[in-house]
Coordinates of C-alpha atoms and ligand atoms in Angstrom, one line a residue:
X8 CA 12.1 -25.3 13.2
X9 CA 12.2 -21.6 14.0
X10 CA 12.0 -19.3 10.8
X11 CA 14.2 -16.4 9.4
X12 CA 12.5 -13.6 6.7
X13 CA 15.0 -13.2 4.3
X14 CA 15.1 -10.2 2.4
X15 CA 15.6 -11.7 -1.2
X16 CA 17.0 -9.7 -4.6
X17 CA 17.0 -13.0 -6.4
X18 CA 21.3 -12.5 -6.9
X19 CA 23.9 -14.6 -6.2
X20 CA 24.2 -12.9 -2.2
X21 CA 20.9 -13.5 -1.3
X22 CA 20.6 -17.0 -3.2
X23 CA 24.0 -18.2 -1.0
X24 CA 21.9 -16.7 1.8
X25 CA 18.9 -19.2 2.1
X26 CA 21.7 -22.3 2.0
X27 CA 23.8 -20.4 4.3
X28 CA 20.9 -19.8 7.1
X29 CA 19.6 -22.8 7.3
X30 CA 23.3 -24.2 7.3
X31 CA 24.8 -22.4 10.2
X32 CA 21.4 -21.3 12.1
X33 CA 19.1 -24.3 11.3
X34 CA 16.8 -22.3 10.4
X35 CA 13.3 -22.4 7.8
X36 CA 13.9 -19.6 5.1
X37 CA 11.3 -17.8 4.3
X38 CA 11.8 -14.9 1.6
X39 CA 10.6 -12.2 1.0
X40 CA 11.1 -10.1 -2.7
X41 CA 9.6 -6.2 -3.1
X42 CA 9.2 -4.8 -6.2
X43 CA 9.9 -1.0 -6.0
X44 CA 10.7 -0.2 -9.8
X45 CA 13.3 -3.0 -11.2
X46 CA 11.3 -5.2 -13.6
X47 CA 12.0 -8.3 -12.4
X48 CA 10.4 -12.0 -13.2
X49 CA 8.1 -12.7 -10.4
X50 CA 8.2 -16.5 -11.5
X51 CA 11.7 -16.7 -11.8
X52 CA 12.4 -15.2 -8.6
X53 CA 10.3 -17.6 -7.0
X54 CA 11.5 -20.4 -8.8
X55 CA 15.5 -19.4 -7.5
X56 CA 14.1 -19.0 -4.2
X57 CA 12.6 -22.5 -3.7
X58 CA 15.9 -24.2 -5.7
X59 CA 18.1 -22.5 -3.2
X60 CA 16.0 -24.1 -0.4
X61 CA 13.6 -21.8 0.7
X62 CA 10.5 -23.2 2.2
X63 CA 8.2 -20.1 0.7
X64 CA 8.4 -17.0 -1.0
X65 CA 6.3 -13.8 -0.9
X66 CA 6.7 -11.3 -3.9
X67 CA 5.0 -8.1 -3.7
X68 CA 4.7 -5.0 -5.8
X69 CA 5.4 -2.0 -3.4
X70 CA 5.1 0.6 -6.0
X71 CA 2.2 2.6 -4.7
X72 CA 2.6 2.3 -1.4
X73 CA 6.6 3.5 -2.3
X74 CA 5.2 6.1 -4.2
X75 CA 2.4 7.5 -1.9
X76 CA 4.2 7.0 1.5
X77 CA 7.5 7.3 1.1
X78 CA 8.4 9.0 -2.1
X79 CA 5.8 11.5 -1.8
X80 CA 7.1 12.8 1.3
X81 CA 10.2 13.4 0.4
X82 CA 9.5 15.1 -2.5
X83 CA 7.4 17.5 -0.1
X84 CA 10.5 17.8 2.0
X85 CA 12.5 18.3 -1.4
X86 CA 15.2 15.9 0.4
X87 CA 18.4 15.6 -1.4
X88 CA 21.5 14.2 0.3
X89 CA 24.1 16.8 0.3
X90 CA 22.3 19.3 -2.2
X91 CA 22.2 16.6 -5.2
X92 CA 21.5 12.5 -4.6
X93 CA 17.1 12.1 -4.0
X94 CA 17.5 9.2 -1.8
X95 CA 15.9 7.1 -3.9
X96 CA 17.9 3.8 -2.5
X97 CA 17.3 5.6 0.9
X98 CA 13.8 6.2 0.9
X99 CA 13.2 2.3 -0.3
X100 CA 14.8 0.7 2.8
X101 CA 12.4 1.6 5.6
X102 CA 9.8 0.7 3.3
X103 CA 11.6 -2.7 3.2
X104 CA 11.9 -3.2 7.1
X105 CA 8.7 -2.4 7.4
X106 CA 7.6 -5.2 5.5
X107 CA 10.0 -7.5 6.8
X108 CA 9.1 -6.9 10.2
X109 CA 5.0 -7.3 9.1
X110 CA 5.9 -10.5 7.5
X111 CA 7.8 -11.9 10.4
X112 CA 5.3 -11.0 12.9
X113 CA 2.8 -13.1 10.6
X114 CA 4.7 -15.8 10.0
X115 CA 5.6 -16.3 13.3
X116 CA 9.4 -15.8 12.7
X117 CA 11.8 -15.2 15.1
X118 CA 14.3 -13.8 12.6
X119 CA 15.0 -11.6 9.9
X120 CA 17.7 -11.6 7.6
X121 CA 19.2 -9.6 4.8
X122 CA 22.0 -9.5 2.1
X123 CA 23.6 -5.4 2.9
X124 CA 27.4 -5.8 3.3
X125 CA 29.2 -4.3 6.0
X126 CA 30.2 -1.2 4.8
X127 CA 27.2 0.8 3.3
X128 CA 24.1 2.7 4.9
X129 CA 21.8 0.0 3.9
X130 CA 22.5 -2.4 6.7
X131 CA 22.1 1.0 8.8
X132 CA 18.4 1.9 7.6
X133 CA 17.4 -1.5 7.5
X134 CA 18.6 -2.7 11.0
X135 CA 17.4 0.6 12.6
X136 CA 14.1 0.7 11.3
X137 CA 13.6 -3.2 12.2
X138 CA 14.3 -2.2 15.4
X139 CA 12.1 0.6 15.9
X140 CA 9.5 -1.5 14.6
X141 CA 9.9 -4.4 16.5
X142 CA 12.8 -5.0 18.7
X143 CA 12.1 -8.3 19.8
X144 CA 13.2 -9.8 16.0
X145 CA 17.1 -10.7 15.9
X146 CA 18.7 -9.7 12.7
X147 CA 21.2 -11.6 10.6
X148 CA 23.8 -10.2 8.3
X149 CA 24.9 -12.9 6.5
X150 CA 26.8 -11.0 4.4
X151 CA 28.7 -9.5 7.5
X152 CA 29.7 -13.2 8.7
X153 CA 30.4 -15.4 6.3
X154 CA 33.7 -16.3 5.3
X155 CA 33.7 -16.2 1.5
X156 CA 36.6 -13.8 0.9
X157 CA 35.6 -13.7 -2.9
X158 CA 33.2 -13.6 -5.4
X159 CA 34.3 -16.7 -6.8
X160 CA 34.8 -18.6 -3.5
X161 CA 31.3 -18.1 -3.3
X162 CA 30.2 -19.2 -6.7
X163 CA 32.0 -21.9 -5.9
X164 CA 29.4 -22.6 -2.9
X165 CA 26.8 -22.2 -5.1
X166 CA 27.5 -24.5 -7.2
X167 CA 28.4 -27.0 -4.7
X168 CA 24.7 -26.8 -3.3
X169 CA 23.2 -26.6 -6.8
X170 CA 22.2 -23.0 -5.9
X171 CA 21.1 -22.0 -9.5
X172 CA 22.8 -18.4 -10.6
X173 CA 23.6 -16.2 -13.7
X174 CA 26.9 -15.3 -13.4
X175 CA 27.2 -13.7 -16.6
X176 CA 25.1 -11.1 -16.1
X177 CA 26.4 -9.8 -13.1
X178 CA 27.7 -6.5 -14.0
X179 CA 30.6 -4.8 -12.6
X180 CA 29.0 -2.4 -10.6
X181 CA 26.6 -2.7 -7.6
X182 CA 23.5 -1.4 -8.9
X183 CA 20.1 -0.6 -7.0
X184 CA 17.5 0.9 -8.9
X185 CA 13.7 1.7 -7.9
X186 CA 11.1 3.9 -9.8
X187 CA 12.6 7.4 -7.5
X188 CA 16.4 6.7 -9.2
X189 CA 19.3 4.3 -9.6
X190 CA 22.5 4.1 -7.3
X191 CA 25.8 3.1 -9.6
X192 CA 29.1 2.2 -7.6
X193 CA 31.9 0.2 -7.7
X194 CA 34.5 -1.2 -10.5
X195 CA 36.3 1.6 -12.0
X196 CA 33.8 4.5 -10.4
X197 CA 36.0 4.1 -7.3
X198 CA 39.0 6.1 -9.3
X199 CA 37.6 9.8 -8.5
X200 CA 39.4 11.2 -11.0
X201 CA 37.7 9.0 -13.7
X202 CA 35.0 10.2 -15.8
X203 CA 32.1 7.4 -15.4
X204 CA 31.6 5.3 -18.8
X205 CA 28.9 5.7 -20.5
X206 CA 28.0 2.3 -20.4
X207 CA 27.8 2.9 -16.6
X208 CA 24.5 4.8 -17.0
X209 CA 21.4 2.8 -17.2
X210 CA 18.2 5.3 -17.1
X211 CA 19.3 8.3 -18.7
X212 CA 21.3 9.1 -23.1
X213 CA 24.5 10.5 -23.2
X214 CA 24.2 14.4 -24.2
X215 CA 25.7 13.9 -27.1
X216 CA 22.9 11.1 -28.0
X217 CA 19.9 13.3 -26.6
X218 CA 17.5 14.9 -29.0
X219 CA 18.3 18.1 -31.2
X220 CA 15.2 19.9 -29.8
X221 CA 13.9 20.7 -26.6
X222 CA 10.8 19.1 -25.4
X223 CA 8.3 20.8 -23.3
X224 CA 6.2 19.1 -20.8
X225 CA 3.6 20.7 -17.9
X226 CA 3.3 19.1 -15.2
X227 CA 0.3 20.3 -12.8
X228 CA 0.0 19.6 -9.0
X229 CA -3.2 19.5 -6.7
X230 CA -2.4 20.1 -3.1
X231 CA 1.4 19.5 -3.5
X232 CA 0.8 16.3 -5.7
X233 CA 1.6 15.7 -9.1
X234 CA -1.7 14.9 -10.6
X235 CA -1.0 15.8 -14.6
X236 CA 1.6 15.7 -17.2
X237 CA 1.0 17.8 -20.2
X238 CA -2.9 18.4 -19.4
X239 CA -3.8 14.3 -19.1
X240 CA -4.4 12.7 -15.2
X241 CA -2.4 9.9 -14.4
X242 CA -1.5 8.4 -11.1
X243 CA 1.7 9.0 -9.2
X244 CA 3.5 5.7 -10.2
X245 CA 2.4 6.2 -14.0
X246 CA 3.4 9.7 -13.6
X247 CA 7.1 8.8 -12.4
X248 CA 7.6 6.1 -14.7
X249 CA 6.7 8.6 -18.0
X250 CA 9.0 11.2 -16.8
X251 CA 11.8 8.6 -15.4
X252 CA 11.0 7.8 -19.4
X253 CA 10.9 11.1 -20.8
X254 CA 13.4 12.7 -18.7
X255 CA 16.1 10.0 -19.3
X256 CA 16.0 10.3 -23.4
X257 CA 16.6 14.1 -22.4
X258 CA 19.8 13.0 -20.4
X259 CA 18.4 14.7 -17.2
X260 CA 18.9 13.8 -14.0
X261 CA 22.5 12.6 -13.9
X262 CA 25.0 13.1 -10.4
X263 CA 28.5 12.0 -10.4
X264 CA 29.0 12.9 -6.3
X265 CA 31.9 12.0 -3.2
X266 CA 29.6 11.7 -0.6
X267 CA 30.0 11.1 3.0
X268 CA 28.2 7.7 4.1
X269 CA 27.1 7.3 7.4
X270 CA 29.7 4.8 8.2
X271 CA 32.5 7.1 7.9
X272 CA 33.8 6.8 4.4
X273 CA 33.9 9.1 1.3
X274 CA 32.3 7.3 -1.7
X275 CA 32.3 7.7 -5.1
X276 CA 28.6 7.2 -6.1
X277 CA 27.0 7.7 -9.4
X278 CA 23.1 8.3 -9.9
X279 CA 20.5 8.6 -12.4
X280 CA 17.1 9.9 -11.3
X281 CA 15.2 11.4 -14.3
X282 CA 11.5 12.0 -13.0
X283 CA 13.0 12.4 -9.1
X284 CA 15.0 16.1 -10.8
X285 CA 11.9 16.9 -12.7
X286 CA 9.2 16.4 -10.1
X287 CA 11.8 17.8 -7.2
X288 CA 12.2 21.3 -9.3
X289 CA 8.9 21.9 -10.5
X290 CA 7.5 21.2 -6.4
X291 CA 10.3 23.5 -5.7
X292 CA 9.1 26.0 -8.3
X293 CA 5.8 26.0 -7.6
X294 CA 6.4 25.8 -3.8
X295 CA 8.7 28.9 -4.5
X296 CA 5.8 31.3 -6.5
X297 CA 2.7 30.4 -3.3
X298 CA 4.7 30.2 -0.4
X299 CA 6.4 33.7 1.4
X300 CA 9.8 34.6 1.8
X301 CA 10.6 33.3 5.8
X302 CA 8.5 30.2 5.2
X303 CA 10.9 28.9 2.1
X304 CA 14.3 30.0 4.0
X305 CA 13.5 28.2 6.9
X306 CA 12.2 25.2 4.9
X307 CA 15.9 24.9 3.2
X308 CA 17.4 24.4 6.3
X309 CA 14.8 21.8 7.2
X310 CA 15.0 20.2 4.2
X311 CA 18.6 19.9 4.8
X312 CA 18.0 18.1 8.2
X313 CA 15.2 15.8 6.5
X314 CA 17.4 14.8 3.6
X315 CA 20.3 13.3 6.5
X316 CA 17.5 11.6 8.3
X317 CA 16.4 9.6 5.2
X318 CA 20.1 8.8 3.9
X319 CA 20.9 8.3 8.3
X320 CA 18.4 5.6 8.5
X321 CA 16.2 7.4 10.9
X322 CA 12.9 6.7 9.2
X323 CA 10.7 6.0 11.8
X324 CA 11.8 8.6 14.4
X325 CA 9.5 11.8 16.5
X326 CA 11.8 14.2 14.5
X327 CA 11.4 12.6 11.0
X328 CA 7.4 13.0 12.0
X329 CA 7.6 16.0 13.0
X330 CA 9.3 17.4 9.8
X331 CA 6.7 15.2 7.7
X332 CA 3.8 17.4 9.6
X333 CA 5.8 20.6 8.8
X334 CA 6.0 19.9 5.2
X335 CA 2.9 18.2 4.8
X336 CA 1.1 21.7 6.2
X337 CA 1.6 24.3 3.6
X338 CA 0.8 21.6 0.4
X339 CA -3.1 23.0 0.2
X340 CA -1.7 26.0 -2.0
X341 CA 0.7 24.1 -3.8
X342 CA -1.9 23.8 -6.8
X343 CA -1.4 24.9 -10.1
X344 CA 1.0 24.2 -12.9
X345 CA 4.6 24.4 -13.8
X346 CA 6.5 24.1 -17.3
X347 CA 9.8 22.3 -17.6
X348 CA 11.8 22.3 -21.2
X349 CA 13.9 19.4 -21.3
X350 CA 17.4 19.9 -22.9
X351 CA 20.3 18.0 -23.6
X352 CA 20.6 17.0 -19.9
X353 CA 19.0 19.9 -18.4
X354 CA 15.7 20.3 -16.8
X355 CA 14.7 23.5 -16.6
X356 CA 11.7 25.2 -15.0
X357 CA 11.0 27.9 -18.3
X358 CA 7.0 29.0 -16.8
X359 CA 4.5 28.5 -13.4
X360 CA 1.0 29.4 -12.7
X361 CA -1.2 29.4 -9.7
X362 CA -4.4 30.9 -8.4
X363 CA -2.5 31.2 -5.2
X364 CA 0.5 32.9 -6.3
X365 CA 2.2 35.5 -4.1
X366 CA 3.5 37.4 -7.5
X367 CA 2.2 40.2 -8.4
X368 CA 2.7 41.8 -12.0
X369 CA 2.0 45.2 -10.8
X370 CA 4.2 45.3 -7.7
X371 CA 7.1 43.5 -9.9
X372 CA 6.8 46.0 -13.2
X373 CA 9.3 48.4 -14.3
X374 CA 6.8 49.6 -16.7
X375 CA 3.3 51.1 -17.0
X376 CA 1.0 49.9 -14.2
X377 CA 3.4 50.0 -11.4
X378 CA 1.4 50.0 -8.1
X379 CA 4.4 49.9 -5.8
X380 CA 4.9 52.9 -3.2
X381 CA 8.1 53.8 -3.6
X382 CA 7.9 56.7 -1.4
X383 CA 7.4 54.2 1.7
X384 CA 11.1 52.9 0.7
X385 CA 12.5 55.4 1.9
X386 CA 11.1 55.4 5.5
X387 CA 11.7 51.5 5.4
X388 CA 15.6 51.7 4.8
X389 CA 15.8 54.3 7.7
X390 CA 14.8 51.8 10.1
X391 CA 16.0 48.4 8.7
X392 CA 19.1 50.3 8.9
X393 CA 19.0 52.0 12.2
X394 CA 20.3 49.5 14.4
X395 CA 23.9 49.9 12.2
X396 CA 24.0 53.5 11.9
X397 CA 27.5 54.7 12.1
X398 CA 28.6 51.2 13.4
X399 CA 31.6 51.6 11.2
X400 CA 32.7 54.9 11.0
X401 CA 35.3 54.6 13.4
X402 CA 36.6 51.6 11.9
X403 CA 36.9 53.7 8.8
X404 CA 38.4 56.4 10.4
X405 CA 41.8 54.8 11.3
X406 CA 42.1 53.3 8.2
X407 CA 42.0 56.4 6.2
Ligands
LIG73 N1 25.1 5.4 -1.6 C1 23.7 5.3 -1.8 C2 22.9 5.3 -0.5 O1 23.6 5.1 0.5 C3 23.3 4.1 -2.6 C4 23.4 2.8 -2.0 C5 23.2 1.8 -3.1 N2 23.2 0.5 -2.7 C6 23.6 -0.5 -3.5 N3 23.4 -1.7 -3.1 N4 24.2 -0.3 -4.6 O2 21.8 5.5 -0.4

């Protein structure tokens, strides 16, 4: 029998899925679980997978490699869809083909298959970066062309085929979470106008429920990468998970956001991405105090074009590469340490040190010391401004 590597969450989709396949494509299910920051039951997973008639079924912990390879970058690239969301649902999915597309190639599988609906990006960065990978695999969307009209229709297959589920728990929004942030959508979030409930909100306290005092924390980088929090070493995925941690019981990192999905609609998403809004300001800071003045303008608008890359699905593509290289080659003087005082749902960046700062005390002062020739200010506005002189005098004229 040929085989099909199914992308499996362990829900009620996917579970329907592995029946589903085999049903209408004959195919051997094979799936495949990554673990990228929910705490899930490896055993458990497993133990779904085989009762909903999968032949075998790989779980693997993706943190690092998330964190060094795909997370890392972006935080490099400060990428933030449309100035606020980190991408962390974004940045997981190529990460996802990738492995997909490894998997099938060793399992000898002619298929792949995974459990996005028809409407979001995720189909998008999946399908794309299966492609780029490896064209030859054919993709199924099961989700895309079944015929279950509702949820219940297809609990109602599941229980037909002694698919085992926990229907219960299922909450009322569609949730994906990974160690960079959560994405929050659906039930009443779709009324714009509606405040989200608190109950919506998974990694971060309500303000009112954050702590009286601010908290401190210092977080230090060595060539662009977070290597300390509050003077102690800790690798990156340890690092993340304290400040997702920290950063949450602070109430930071909250975005209530319309944003414009790839497919053409407007979408009320909500997200929660403690550590991501920590890490992304104090790079940003730091970045900011070593780097000069034309390097970090251009950089915005680069960032900009990185951030739709990652949300467009274009993971594995000459440009994305290309920016990678760009913001990969200044990192070597992003070294030193930056201080971030956590309070009542703000982070904020309060202090930053670096022996390769571009500041200069004694060219900023307004007091004793001052080292700045202010004499050569005078000849320097003569010429910035001479290509404008008198340009609107005229103009002037007739008005008066
Ligand atoms: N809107 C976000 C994005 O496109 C989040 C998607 C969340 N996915 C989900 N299955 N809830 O990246």
């Amino acid at each position: 029998m040929k085989k099909v590597i199914l992308a499996y969450s362990g829900g009620l989709d996917t579970s329907c899925a592995v029946k589903w396949l085999q049903e209408q494509y004959g195919l051997d299910v094979i799936c495949f679980s990554a673990f990228i920051g929910e705490v899930k039951d490896k055993t458990k997973i497993i133990r779904r997978a085989e009762a909903a008639g999968a032949l075998k079924t790989l779980v693997v912990d993706l943190k690092e490699e998330f964190a060094s390879e795909y997370i890392m970058p972006a935080l490099w690239a400060h990428a933030r869809y449309e100035g606020k969301y980190p991408l962390a649902t974004a940045l997981g999915r190529p990460l996802i083909a990738k492995w997909l597309v490894e998997v099938a190639e060793r399992e000898g599988a002619d298929y792949v298959a995974h459990g996005c609906t028809g409407k979001g990006n995720d189909q998008v960065r999946l399908e794309v970066g299966i492609r780029s990978l490896n064209p030859d695999l054919k993709i199924i969307a099961p989700l895309r062309e079944w015929e279950f009209k509702t949820r219940e229709e297809e609990i109602e297959y599941a229980k037909e085929r002694k698919i085992p589920i926990d229907v219960t728990k299922k909450s009322i929004y569609s949730i994906d979470k990974n160690i960079w942030g959560i994405a929050i959508e659906a039930g009443i979030l779709e009324n714009p106008m509606l405040e989200p409930p608190e109950e919506a909100y998974v990694m971060t306290k309500a303000y009112d429920k954050t702590p009286k005092n601010p908290r401190y924390l210092e977080i230090g980088f060595e060539k662009g990468v977070p290597v300390r929090l509050d003077g102690k070493r800790m690798p990156l995925v340890a690092m993340i998970e304290k400040l997702n941690e920290i950063a949450g019981e602070y109430g930071v990192g909250r975005f209530d956001m319309i944003e414009n999905r790839l497919v053409g609609i407007k979408s009320r998403e909500v997200y929660e991405a403690p550590a991501a809004d920590v890490l992304l300001k104090a790079h940003e800071e730091l970045e900011g105090f070593v780097m000069d003045r034309e390097f970090l303008h251009y950089k915005r608008v680069l960032s900009e074009k990185y951030s739709e890359l990652v949300y467009f699905g274009l993971w594995f593509t000459p440009l994305k590469e290309a920016l990678d290289s760009f913001f990969a080659s200044n990192q070597s003087r992003v070294t030193g340490k930056v201080r971030i005082k956590l309070d009542r749902g703000h982070a904020l960046c309060v202090g930053r040190e670096s022996k390769f700062a571009l500041y200069h005390e004694k060219l900023a002062t307004y007091s004793e010391g001052d080292i700045f020739d202010r004499k050569a200010a005078t000849g320097f506005m003569k010429i910035w401004g001479l290509p404008y002189e008198g340009m609107y005098q005229k103009q002037r004229g007739r008005k008066a």
